Short mmCIF file of C-alpha atoms and ligand atoms in Angstrom, two decimals:
data_model
loop_
_atom_site.label_atom_id
_atom_site.label_comp_id
_atom_site.label_asym_id
_atom_site.label_seq_id
_atom_site.Cartn_x
_atom_site.Cartn_y
_atom_site.Cartn_z
CA MET A 229 6.92 14.41 26.71
CA LYS A 230 6.23 17.32 24.37
CA ILE A 231 5.95 16.40 20.71
CA SER A 232 8.19 18.74 18.73
CA GLN A 233 9.54 16.30 16.15
CA VAL A 234 8.25 13.14 14.52
CA CYS A 235 9.81 10.99 11.84
CA CYS A 236 8.61 8.39 9.41
CA ILE A 237 10.79 5.54 8.17
CA GLY A 238 9.69 4.74 4.61
CA ALA A 239 9.14 7.52 2.04
CA GLY A 240 6.75 5.59 -0.19
CA TYR A 241 3.10 5.82 -1.15
CA VAL A 242 2.06 5.91 2.51
CA GLY A 243 4.95 7.69 4.24
CA GLY A 244 5.25 10.59 1.77
CA PRO A 245 1.62 11.78 1.58
CA THR A 246 0.78 11.00 5.24
CA MET A 247 3.71 12.97 6.60
CA ALA A 248 3.11 15.83 4.16
CA VAL A 249 -0.41 16.20 5.58
CA ILE A 250 0.83 16.02 9.19
CA ALA A 251 3.45 18.69 8.43
CA HIS A 252 0.82 20.86 6.77
CA GLU A 253 -1.60 20.60 9.68
CA CYS A 254 0.98 20.82 12.48
CA PRO A 255 3.31 23.71 11.60
CA ASP A 256 4.80 23.57 15.12
CA ILE A 257 6.05 19.98 14.60
CA PHE A 258 9.13 19.08 12.56
CA VAL A 259 8.39 16.10 10.34
CA TYR A 260 11.29 14.02 8.99
CA VAL A 261 10.65 11.45 6.27
CA VAL A 262 13.59 9.09 5.88
CA ASP A 263 14.38 6.23 3.56
CA ASP A 264 17.39 4.06 2.70
CA ASP A 265 16.64 4.59 -0.98
CA LYS A 266 18.83 7.58 -1.91
CA GLU A 267 17.25 8.00 -5.35
CA LYS A 268 13.79 8.21 -3.82
CA ILE A 269 14.83 10.88 -1.32
CA LYS A 270 16.55 12.80 -4.10
CA ALA A 271 13.31 12.68 -6.08
CA TRP A 272 11.29 13.91 -3.07
CA ASN A 273 13.72 16.85 -2.87
CA SER A 274 13.68 17.66 -6.59
CA GLN A 275 13.06 21.27 -7.55
CA ASN A 276 10.66 20.27 -10.29
CA LEU A 277 7.60 18.97 -8.49
CA ASN A 278 6.74 16.83 -11.51
CA ASP A 279 9.73 14.68 -10.54
CA LEU A 280 8.37 13.64 -7.13
CA PRO A 281 8.60 9.85 -6.85
CA ILE A 282 4.87 9.40 -6.58
CA TYR A 283 1.89 11.02 -8.20
CA GLU A 284 -1.15 11.90 -6.11
CA PRO A 285 -3.69 14.61 -6.89
CA GLY A 286 -3.13 17.54 -4.50
CA LEU A 287 0.26 16.32 -3.25
CA LYS A 288 2.43 18.85 -5.09
CA LYS A 289 0.56 21.77 -3.54
CA ILE A 290 1.17 20.53 0.01
CA ILE A 291 4.81 19.66 -0.66
CA LYS A 292 5.37 23.14 -2.07
CA LYS A 293 4.04 24.72 1.12
CA THR A 294 5.84 22.51 3.67
CA ARG A 295 9.04 21.08 2.18
CA ASN A 296 12.20 22.37 3.84
CA LYS A 297 10.06 24.36 6.29
CA ASN A 298 8.80 21.71 8.70
CA LEU A 299 8.87 18.77 6.29
CA ILE A 300 12.31 17.32 5.59
CA PHE A 301 13.13 14.39 3.30
CA SER A 302 16.43 12.81 4.24
CA THR A 303 18.52 9.63 4.24
CA ASP A 304 19.85 10.34 7.73
CA THR A 305 17.62 7.85 9.51
CA ASP A 306 19.76 7.69 12.66
CA LYS A 307 19.52 11.42 13.30
CA ALA A 308 15.79 11.43 12.62
CA ILE A 309 15.30 8.59 15.14
CA LEU A 310 17.52 10.24 17.73
CA ASP A 311 15.68 13.57 17.66
CA SER A 312 12.06 12.38 17.29
CA GLN A 313 9.58 11.62 20.04
CA ILE A 314 7.28 9.70 17.69
CA ILE A 315 8.57 7.32 15.00
CA PHE A 316 6.16 6.10 12.32
CA LEU A 317 7.01 2.90 10.45
CA ALA A 318 5.72 3.01 6.86
CA VAL A 319 8.12 0.52 5.29
CA ASN A 320 6.97 -2.05 2.75
CA THR A 321 5.81 -5.46 3.97
CA PRO A 322 5.58 -7.61 0.81
CA THR A 323 4.52 -11.24 0.64
CA LYS A 324 7.32 -13.57 1.74
CA LEU A 325 9.15 -15.17 -1.16
CA LYS A 326 10.95 -17.80 0.87
CA GLY A 327 10.99 -19.52 4.25
CA GLN A 328 8.06 -20.34 6.49
CA GLY A 329 4.79 -18.93 5.11
CA LYS A 330 6.32 -18.43 1.64
CA GLY A 331 3.77 -17.04 -0.85
CA PHE A 332 1.34 -16.02 1.88
CA ALA A 333 2.80 -14.45 5.04
CA ALA A 334 3.99 -10.84 5.15
CA ASP A 335 7.76 -10.39 5.07
CA LEU A 336 8.55 -8.41 8.21
CA THR A 337 12.30 -8.03 7.61
CA ASN A 338 12.01 -4.26 7.02
CA ILE A 339 9.97 -3.80 10.19
CA GLU A 340 12.42 -5.88 12.24
CA ASN A 341 15.37 -3.91 10.87
CA CYS A 342 13.67 -0.66 11.83
CA ALA A 343 12.98 -1.93 15.35
CA LYS A 344 16.63 -2.96 15.78
CA ARG A 345 17.83 0.39 14.50
CA ILE A 346 15.48 2.35 16.78
CA ALA A 347 16.65 0.31 19.77
CA ARG A 348 20.29 0.90 18.86
CA ILE A 349 20.02 4.65 18.28
CA SER A 350 17.50 5.83 20.86
CA LYS A 351 18.68 7.83 23.87
CA SER A 352 15.24 9.03 25.05
CA ASN A 353 11.77 7.47 25.37
CA LYS A 354 9.96 6.90 22.07
CA ILE A 355 6.52 6.15 20.74
CA VAL A 356 6.78 3.77 17.79
CA VAL A 357 3.76 3.77 15.48
CA GLU A 358 2.98 0.95 13.04
CA LYS A 359 1.64 2.54 9.84
CA SER A 360 2.57 -0.40 7.63
CA THR A 361 -0.05 -3.14 7.30
CA LEU A 362 1.04 -5.90 9.62
CA PRO A 363 -0.24 -9.26 10.80
CA VAL A 364 -2.06 -9.25 14.09
CA ARG A 365 0.30 -9.38 17.12
CA THR A 366 3.29 -7.77 15.33
CA ALA A 367 3.38 -4.92 17.86
CA GLU A 368 4.22 -7.50 20.50
CA LYS A 369 7.22 -8.65 18.45
CA ILE A 370 8.37 -5.08 17.82
CA LYS A 371 8.21 -4.39 21.53
CA GLU A 372 10.21 -7.53 22.28
CA VAL A 373 12.96 -6.46 19.87
CA LEU A 374 13.03 -2.91 21.26
CA LYS A 375 13.10 -4.07 24.88
CA SER A 376 15.69 -6.79 24.44
CA LYS A 377 18.09 -4.53 22.55
CA ASN A 378 17.75 -1.41 24.69
CA LYS A 379 16.88 -1.84 28.34
CA LYS A 380 17.34 1.81 29.34
CA ILE A 381 14.64 3.39 27.19
CA LYS A 382 10.86 3.10 27.52
CA PHE A 383 9.15 2.33 24.21
CA GLU A 384 5.43 2.39 23.55
CA VAL A 385 4.21 0.67 20.39
CA LEU A 386 0.97 1.85 18.77
CA SER A 387 -0.90 0.51 15.78
CA ASN A 388 -2.25 3.23 13.49
CA PRO A 389 -3.00 1.50 10.16
CA GLU A 390 -3.34 3.65 7.09
CA PHE A 391 -6.60 3.46 5.15
CA LEU A 392 -5.71 5.85 2.32
CA ALA A 393 -6.23 4.61 -1.24
CA GLU A 394 -3.71 5.53 -3.91
CA GLY A 395 -5.12 8.05 -6.38
CA THR A 396 -7.16 9.74 -3.64
CA ALA A 397 -4.54 9.69 -0.86
CA ILE A 398 -4.64 13.38 0.03
CA GLU A 399 -8.43 13.55 0.00
CA ASP A 400 -8.58 10.35 2.07
CA LEU A 401 -6.09 11.69 4.60
CA TYR A 402 -8.15 14.85 5.04
CA LYS A 403 -11.55 13.19 5.08
CA SER A 404 -10.73 9.88 6.74
CA ASP A 405 -13.82 7.82 7.58
CA ARG A 406 -11.97 6.85 10.74
CA VAL A 407 -8.52 6.95 12.30
CA LEU A 408 -7.68 3.84 14.32
CA ILE A 409 -5.19 4.05 17.15
CA GLY A 410 -4.47 0.84 19.01
CA GLY A 411 -2.34 0.81 22.12
CA GLU A 412 -1.74 -0.98 25.39
CA ASN A 413 -4.29 -0.63 28.12
CA SER A 414 -1.69 0.68 30.63
CA PRO A 415 -1.24 4.27 31.86
CA SER A 416 1.80 4.77 29.59
CA GLY A 417 0.00 3.06 26.70
CA LYS A 418 -2.99 5.35 27.11
CA GLU A 419 -0.73 8.39 27.35
CA ALA A 420 0.97 7.42 24.08
CA ILE A 421 -2.42 7.01 22.37
CA GLU A 422 -3.42 10.52 23.48
CA LYS A 423 -0.18 12.00 22.08
CA LEU A 424 -1.08 10.60 18.67
CA VAL A 425 -4.74 11.59 19.03
CA ASN A 426 -3.56 15.16 19.64
CA ILE A 427 -1.86 15.19 16.26
CA TYR A 428 -4.86 13.87 14.31
CA LYS A 429 -7.30 16.04 16.27
CA ARG A 430 -5.95 19.09 14.47
CA TRP A 431 -7.94 18.16 11.37
CA ILE A 432 -9.95 14.99 12.07
CA PRO A 433 -13.14 15.32 14.17
CA GLU A 434 -12.58 13.47 17.44
CA LYS A 435 -15.61 11.21 16.99
CA LYS A 436 -13.84 9.68 13.99
CA ILE A 437 -10.76 8.76 16.03
CA LEU A 438 -11.17 5.28 17.47
CA ARG A 439 -9.04 4.14 20.40
CA THR A 440 -8.76 0.34 20.41
CA ASN A 441 -6.50 -2.40 21.65
CA VAL A 442 -3.47 -3.08 19.46
CA TRP A 443 -4.70 -6.40 18.08
CA SER A 444 -8.09 -5.05 16.94
CA SER A 445 -6.37 -2.18 15.20
CA GLU A 446 -3.88 -4.43 13.39
CA LEU A 447 -6.56 -6.90 12.31
CA SER A 448 -9.05 -4.20 11.24
CA LYS A 449 -6.78 -3.12 8.42
CA LEU A 450 -6.45 -6.64 7.01
CA ALA A 451 -10.19 -7.18 7.45
CA SER A 452 -11.10 -3.93 5.63
CA ASN A 453 -8.91 -4.75 2.65
CA ALA A 454 -10.21 -8.32 2.52
CA MET A 455 -13.85 -7.14 2.54
CA LEU A 456 -13.19 -4.56 -0.21
CA ALA A 457 -11.32 -7.05 -2.41
CA GLN A 458 -14.08 -9.59 -1.81
CA ARG A 459 -16.64 -7.22 -3.36
CA ILE A 460 -14.50 -6.83 -6.47
CA SER A 461 -14.04 -10.58 -6.80
CA SER A 462 -17.77 -11.11 -6.21
CA ILE A 463 -18.81 -8.79 -9.01
CA ASN A 464 -16.06 -10.10 -11.29
CA SER A 465 -17.19 -13.69 -10.76
CA LEU A 466 -20.70 -12.62 -11.74
CA SER A 467 -19.37 -10.92 -14.90
CA ALA A 468 -18.39 -14.40 -16.15
CA LEU A 469 -21.93 -15.61 -15.56
CA CYS A 470 -23.39 -12.54 -17.28
CA GLU A 471 -21.36 -13.25 -20.40
CA GLN A 472 -22.76 -16.79 -20.55
CA THR A 473 -26.37 -15.79 -19.95
CA GLY A 474 -26.75 -12.53 -21.84
CA ALA A 475 -27.27 -10.49 -18.68
CA SER A 476 -25.40 -7.16 -18.58
CA ILE A 477 -22.86 -6.80 -15.78
CA SER A 478 -23.24 -3.01 -15.64
CA GLU A 479 -27.01 -3.32 -15.30
CA LEU A 480 -26.51 -5.98 -12.67
CA SER A 481 -24.02 -3.80 -10.72
CA LYS A 482 -26.42 -0.91 -10.79
CA ALA A 483 -29.39 -2.99 -9.69
CA VAL A 484 -27.46 -4.69 -6.88
CA GLY A 485 -25.72 -1.49 -5.76
CA LEU A 486 -29.00 0.39 -5.41
CA ASP A 487 -29.86 -1.87 -2.50
CA LYS A 488 -28.75 0.36 0.34
CA ARG A 489 -27.73 -2.61 2.47
CA ILE A 490 -25.15 -3.39 -0.23
CA GLY A 491 -24.30 0.08 -1.62
CA SER A 492 -22.74 0.96 -4.96
CA GLU A 493 -19.02 1.24 -4.11
CA PHE A 494 -16.56 -1.41 -5.33
CA LEU A 495 -19.12 -3.03 -7.60
CA SER A 496 -17.71 -2.06 -11.01
CA THR A 497 -16.41 -4.99 -12.92
CA SER A 498 -12.79 -4.94 -14.10
CA VAL A 499 -9.89 -7.05 -15.34
CA GLY A 500 -9.17 -7.69 -11.68
CA PHE A 501 -7.84 -5.73 -8.75
CA GLY A 502 -4.17 -4.81 -8.56
CA GLY A 503 -1.99 -2.67 -6.34
CA SER A 504 0.46 -3.63 -3.67
CA CYS A 505 -2.09 -4.19 -0.92
CA PHE A 506 -5.17 -6.28 -1.64
CA GLN A 507 -3.51 -9.50 -2.76
CA LYS A 508 -0.71 -9.26 -0.20
CA ASP A 509 -3.06 -8.49 2.67
CA ILE A 510 -5.55 -11.24 1.82
CA LEU A 511 -2.78 -13.81 1.46
CA ASN A 512 -1.51 -12.65 4.82
CA LEU A 513 -4.99 -13.13 6.29
CA VAL A 514 -5.16 -16.60 4.74
CA TYR A 515 -1.82 -17.43 6.35
CA LEU A 516 -2.95 -16.14 9.75
CA CYS A 517 -6.10 -18.26 9.58
CA LYS A 518 -4.01 -21.32 8.71
CA VAL A 519 -1.62 -20.65 11.60
CA TYR A 520 -4.60 -20.55 13.97
CA GLY A 521 -5.94 -23.82 12.48
CA LEU A 522 -8.91 -22.20 10.73
CA LYS A 523 -8.68 -24.12 7.45
CA GLU A 524 -12.19 -23.28 6.18
CA VAL A 525 -11.81 -19.58 6.94
CA ALA A 526 -8.45 -19.58 5.13
CA GLU A 527 -10.01 -21.25 2.08
CA PHE A 528 -12.89 -18.76 2.03
CA TRP A 529 -10.54 -15.77 1.79
CA HIS A 530 -8.11 -17.50 -0.55
CA GLN A 531 -10.91 -17.81 -3.08
CA VAL A 532 -11.03 -13.98 -3.34
CA VAL A 533 -7.47 -14.01 -4.72
CA LYS A 534 -8.13 -17.05 -6.91
CA ILE A 535 -11.14 -15.36 -8.58
CA ASN A 536 -8.94 -12.34 -9.23
CA ASP A 537 -6.36 -14.50 -11.02
CA TYR A 538 -9.14 -16.21 -12.95
CA GLN A 539 -10.53 -12.83 -14.08
CA LYS A 540 -7.14 -11.69 -15.42
CA LYS A 541 -6.65 -14.96 -17.34
CA ARG A 542 -10.21 -14.86 -18.63
CA PHE A 543 -9.58 -11.43 -20.15
CA THR A 544 -6.60 -12.68 -22.20
CA LYS A 545 -8.57 -15.73 -23.23
CA GLN A 546 -11.33 -13.48 -24.61
CA ILE A 547 -8.75 -11.58 -26.68
CA LEU A 548 -7.33 -14.84 -28.01
CA LYS A 549 -10.78 -16.09 -28.91
CA THR A 550 -11.48 -12.88 -30.85
CA PHE A 551 -8.38 -13.52 -32.98
CA GLY A 552 -9.12 -17.18 -33.67
CA ASN A 553 -6.91 -18.40 -30.79
CA SER A 554 -3.67 -16.86 -32.05
CA VAL A 555 -2.26 -13.38 -31.51
CA VAL A 556 1.12 -14.05 -33.16
CA GLY A 557 2.16 -10.80 -34.88
CA ILE A 558 -1.08 -9.04 -33.90
CA GLU A 559 -0.51 -5.42 -32.80
CA ILE A 560 -2.36 -4.59 -29.61
CA LEU A 561 -2.57 -1.21 -27.86
CA ILE A 562 -2.62 -1.25 -24.06
CA LEU A 563 -3.95 1.96 -22.54
CA GLY A 564 -3.15 2.23 -18.84
CA TRP A 565 -0.30 0.61 -16.97
CA ALA A 566 -0.80 1.72 -13.35
CA TYR A 567 -3.17 -0.50 -11.41
CA LYS A 568 -5.77 2.28 -11.40
CA LYS A 569 -6.21 5.91 -12.42
CA ASN A 570 -4.48 8.87 -10.73
CA THR A 571 -1.46 6.92 -9.55
CA ASN A 572 1.91 5.98 -11.07
CA ASP A 573 2.00 2.72 -9.08
CA SER A 574 2.04 -0.38 -11.27
CA ARG A 575 2.58 -2.95 -8.52
CA GLU A 576 0.41 -6.04 -9.22
CA SER A 577 -1.33 -4.17 -12.04
CA ALA A 578 -3.62 -6.35 -14.15
CA SER A 579 -1.93 -4.80 -17.21
CA ILE A 580 1.30 -6.61 -16.34
CA TYR A 581 -0.40 -9.99 -16.24
CA VAL A 582 -2.41 -9.44 -19.40
CA SER A 583 0.59 -8.03 -21.31
CA THR A 584 2.89 -10.83 -20.18
CA ASP A 585 0.35 -13.37 -21.31
CA LEU A 586 -0.10 -11.68 -24.69
CA LEU A 587 3.66 -11.27 -25.26
CA GLU A 588 4.21 -14.93 -24.42
CA LYS A 589 1.68 -15.78 -27.08
CA GLY A 590 3.47 -13.70 -29.73
CA ALA A 591 1.54 -10.40 -29.78
CA ILE A 592 3.20 -7.03 -30.46
CA LEU A 593 2.26 -4.44 -27.87
CA SER A 594 2.16 -0.64 -27.77
CA ILE A 595 1.72 0.61 -24.24
CA TYR A 596 0.73 4.05 -23.01
CA ASP A 597 0.17 5.49 -19.55
CA PRO A 598 0.49 9.23 -18.85
CA MET A 599 1.79 8.62 -15.30
CA VAL A 600 4.08 5.60 -15.59
CA LYS A 601 7.61 5.93 -16.94
CA LYS A 602 8.78 3.79 -19.85
CA GLU A 603 11.61 2.32 -17.72
CA ARG A 604 9.08 1.12 -15.14
CA ILE A 605 7.01 -0.62 -17.82
CA LYS A 606 10.12 -2.33 -19.18
CA LEU A 607 11.09 -3.46 -15.68
CA ASP A 608 7.62 -4.87 -15.08
CA LEU A 609 7.93 -6.89 -18.30
CA LYS A 610 11.60 -7.76 -17.84
CA MET A 611 11.18 -11.51 -17.58
CA VAL A 612 8.99 -11.98 -20.61
CA LEU A 613 11.01 -9.50 -22.67
CA GLU A 614 14.19 -11.38 -21.89
CA LYS A 615 12.56 -14.61 -22.95
CA ARG A 616 11.64 -13.06 -26.28
CA LYS A 617 14.92 -11.15 -26.63
CA ASN A 618 15.78 -12.63 -29.98
CA ASP A 619 12.41 -11.93 -31.54
CA LYS A 620 11.27 -8.79 -33.29
CA PRO A 621 10.43 -5.77 -31.03
CA GLN A 622 7.54 -6.63 -28.75
CA VAL A 623 6.84 -3.54 -26.71
CA LYS A 624 6.90 -0.83 -29.33
CA LYS A 625 6.81 2.31 -27.26
CA ASN A 626 5.28 4.39 -24.56
CA THR A 627 4.56 7.75 -26.17
CA GLN A 628 5.88 9.59 -23.09
P1 NAI B 991 6.52 1.68 -0.64
O1 NAI B 991 7.25 0.52 -1.19
O2 NAI B 991 5.97 2.71 -1.57
O3 NAI B 991 7.46 2.45 0.41
C1 NAI B 991 8.16 1.82 1.42
C2 NAI B 991 9.52 2.48 1.57
O4 NAI B 991 10.17 1.97 2.73
C3 NAI B 991 10.47 2.24 0.41
O5 NAI B 991 10.82 3.49 -0.18
C4 NAI B 991 11.68 1.54 1.04
O6 NAI B 991 12.91 1.97 0.48
C5 NAI B 991 11.58 1.99 2.48
N1 NAI B 991 12.23 1.10 3.44
C6 NAI B 991 12.08 -0.24 3.58
N2 NAI B 991 12.83 -0.68 4.60
C7 NAI B 991 13.49 0.39 5.11
C8 NAI B 991 14.40 0.57 6.18
N3 NAI B 991 14.75 -0.47 6.94
N4 NAI B 991 14.88 1.81 6.41
C9 NAI B 991 14.51 2.86 5.65
N5 NAI B 991 13.62 2.75 4.64
C10 NAI B 991 13.12 1.52 4.37
O7 NAI B 991 5.35 1.09 0.26
P2 NAI B 991 3.90 1.70 0.55
O8 NAI B 991 3.00 1.44 -0.58
O9 NAI B 991 4.08 3.09 1.05
O10 NAI B 991 3.43 0.78 1.75
C11 NAI B 991 4.01 0.83 3.05
C12 NAI B 991 3.14 0.04 4.01
O11 NAI B 991 1.86 0.66 4.10
C13 NAI B 991 2.88 -1.42 3.58
O12 NAI B 991 2.82 -2.21 4.73
C14 NAI B 991 1.51 -1.34 2.93
O13 NAI B 991 0.81 -2.55 3.02
C15 NAI B 991 0.82 -0.28 3.76
N6 NAI B 991 -0.23 0.46 3.07
C16 NAI B 991 -0.09 0.82 1.75
C17 NAI B 991 -1.09 1.53 1.11
C18 NAI B 991 -0.96 1.88 -0.33
O14 NAI B 991 -1.97 2.27 -0.92
N7 NAI B 991 0.21 1.79 -0.94
C19 NAI B 991 -2.31 1.93 1.81
C20 NAI B 991 -2.32 1.57 3.20
C21 NAI B 991 -1.32 0.85 3.78
#
């Protein structure tokens, strides 16, 4: 099977940048990025590159070079599936809001729908690649769906989790610490792995490409995110102790980080981690541990999320204390709405939690973020704003 076309289902923070880089590095391969969200695809195709649906440093330059040459953004998912030899799945996998595992397990509806669609549409053999972060053993379920719905076609399922961080996505994609490709230990499984290796090899040194079994690859992604989030919660928990004892958290971070066994990354204290991944992935890990009867392990990781919630609440409490325990009518300026710099993503941003808390307690907020649109901020605060609908204006403006 010669790889002349690949497609990616899901044109979000992972699908968009990842496929743009593949298109840029593989000019002989057609790369289709498809999504059910028409508005998002329209934004990816907008003439003005400032209107792309996501902001990432360096992304506009690559899009300018590749879009409508060998990089196509489209809503025609069926055609993209039909014509591609490799299909990447980069759809969102949020925490389940109902049913078994509610509040912890990853909701795999989008993944299941993709698998059903691929099975229904495919007329030739396909390699299906999990890019989304998924619980360990999901590949098995995807394969089951594919096989049961289409008996004529041979499907190989690979796990190739994405380690990019928003805000540095393009740099991360070019200078990945490692690329993990998990596949079945069968001749066709190994062949599929090599097809994907051949794509990454164009710009990633081969020693950084790890071939593993599917389960290790799936679990490595959850484990990496859990370890990173754990460092943030560790330093944040110590910031509370510093405030009580007169120690300085920045001096502590520096002193601890200089120990080369620990290292300095992910040791800056903050109002708490945000973003769509850390909390969701740790909760998913907690759920997995519970399913396998590992209660203590589940509790250990759950504490990482609990400390994060504590840190966000602690921050609002400090503000309240400063104003004699009441912020009614107090005007407060919030600078920064995205969950971190260099992204327009506000999912799970600490700003949402802090602002909601402050609005509930009667404060008047002015909010500014150069990357996040006013409509997004209003949506993020929808519930609390509705509750206070009859009061005086609460969110004054975003100066954008
Ligand atoms: P996103 O929400 O930005 O994008 C997902 C896209 O998939 C959406 O545009 C949605 O419309 C589309 N979609 C969902 N179901 C679909 C379907 N059946 N057919 C067509 N399109 C469909 O999500 P994001 O942030 O790109 O994350 C995707 C996955 O990658 C998640 O599993 C996430 O955990 C993982 N991940 C995210 C990273 C991040 O920094 N955002 C980093 C590494 C992994």
